[in-house]
Coordinates of C-alpha atoms in Angstrom, one line a residue:
X1 CA 0.3 0.1 -0.1
X2 CA 2.7 2.0 0.5
X3 CA 4.3 2.2 -2.7
X4 CA 0.9 2.2 -4.5
X5 CA 0.8 5.5 -2.0
X6 CA 3.8 6.9 -3.1
X7 CA 3.9 5.4 -6.9
X8 CA 0.4 8.1 -6.9
X9 CA 2.6 11.4 -5.4
X10 CA 4.8 10.4 -7.7
X11 CA 2.5 10.8 -11.1
X12 CA 1.2 14.3 -9.1
X13 CA 4.4 15.9 -9.2
X14 CA 5.2 14.5 -12.4
X15 CA 2.1 16.6 -13.4
X16 CA 2.7 19.4 -11.9
X17 CA 5.5 19.9 -13.1
X18 CA 4.6 19.3 -16.7
X19 CA 1.6 21.9 -16.4
X20 CA 4.2 24.6 -14.5
X21 CA 6.6 23.8 -18.0
X22 CA 3.2 23.7 -19.8
X23 CA 2.4 27.2 -18.2
X24 CA 5.7 29.2 -18.2
X25 CA 6.3 27.9 -22.4
X26 CA 3.0 29.7 -23.1
X27 CA 4.0 32.6 -21.4
X28 CA 7.6 32.7 -23.4
X29 CA 6.5 32.1 -26.4
X30 CA 4.7 35.3 -27.2
X31 CA 8.2 37.7 -25.4
X32 CA 10.2 35.8 -27.1
X33 CA 8.4 36.5 -30.9
X34 CA 7.9 39.6 -30.1
X35 CA 11.7 39.7 -29.3
X36 CA 11.9 38.3 -33.2
X37 CA 9.8 41.0 -34.2
X38 CA 11.5 43.4 -32.9
X39 CA 14.6 42.6 -33.7
X40 CA 14.0 41.8 -37.5
X41 CA 12.2 45.5 -37.4
X42 CA 15.3 47.2 -36.0
X43 CA 17.5 45.4 -38.9
X44 CA 14.6 46.1 -41.9
X45 CA 15.3 49.9 -41.2
X46 CA 19.0 49.7 -40.3
X47 CA 18.9 48.3 -43.7
X48 CA 16.8 50.7 -45.4
X49 CA 18.5 53.7 -44.0
X50 CA 22.2 52.1 -45.2
X51 CA 20.8 52.5 -48.6
X52 CA 18.7 55.2 -48.9
X53 CA 21.7 57.2 -47.2
X54 CA 24.5 55.3 -49.3
X55 CA 22.3 54.6 -52.5
X56 CA 23.9 51.3 -52.4
X57 CA 21.3 48.7 -52.9
X58 CA 18.7 47.3 -50.1
X59 CA 18.7 43.4 -51.6
X60 CA 22.6 42.3 -52.4
X61 CA 23.1 41.2 -55.5
X62 CA 20.6 43.9 -57.4
X63 CA 22.2 46.1 -59.6
X64 CA 19.6 49.0 -58.4
X65 CA 17.8 50.5 -55.6
X66 CA 15.4 48.9 -54.3
X67 CA 11.2 51.4 -54.5
X68 CA 12.1 50.6 -50.9
X69 CA 15.5 52.4 -50.1
X70 CA 14.0 55.0 -52.7
X71 CA 11.3 56.1 -50.8
X72 CA 13.1 56.7 -47.7
X73 CA 15.3 59.0 -49.7
X74 CA 12.4 60.9 -50.6
X75 CA 11.1 61.2 -47.3
X76 CA 13.8 62.3 -46.1
X77 CA 14.6 64.8 -48.8
X78 CA 10.2 65.4 -48.1
X79 CA 11.4 66.5 -44.3
X80 CA 13.9 68.7 -45.5
X81 CA 12.4 70.5 -47.5
X82 CA 9.1 71.5 -45.3
X83 CA 9.3 74.5 -43.2
X84 CA 8.3 73.9 -40.0
X85 CA 4.8 76.6 -39.5
X86 CA 5.1 79.8 -37.2

């Protein structure tokens, strides 16, 4: 009888540990995805900035500037040409 009781305790502990691991996984996944998305957006912004300022193509191997880097440059020029309203 003692073995059955210990076995049942072990099974309960195992289920508690499993549910705690599942709970932590569910909380960690959105954070990891958020961090990955933030990093990707920062890298994309840096690449767009490089393409606009250095006249380098956005994609390696492309001989012409990408439409995205041209758009960044045109927006920059528009902002520079605007005068502050008084």
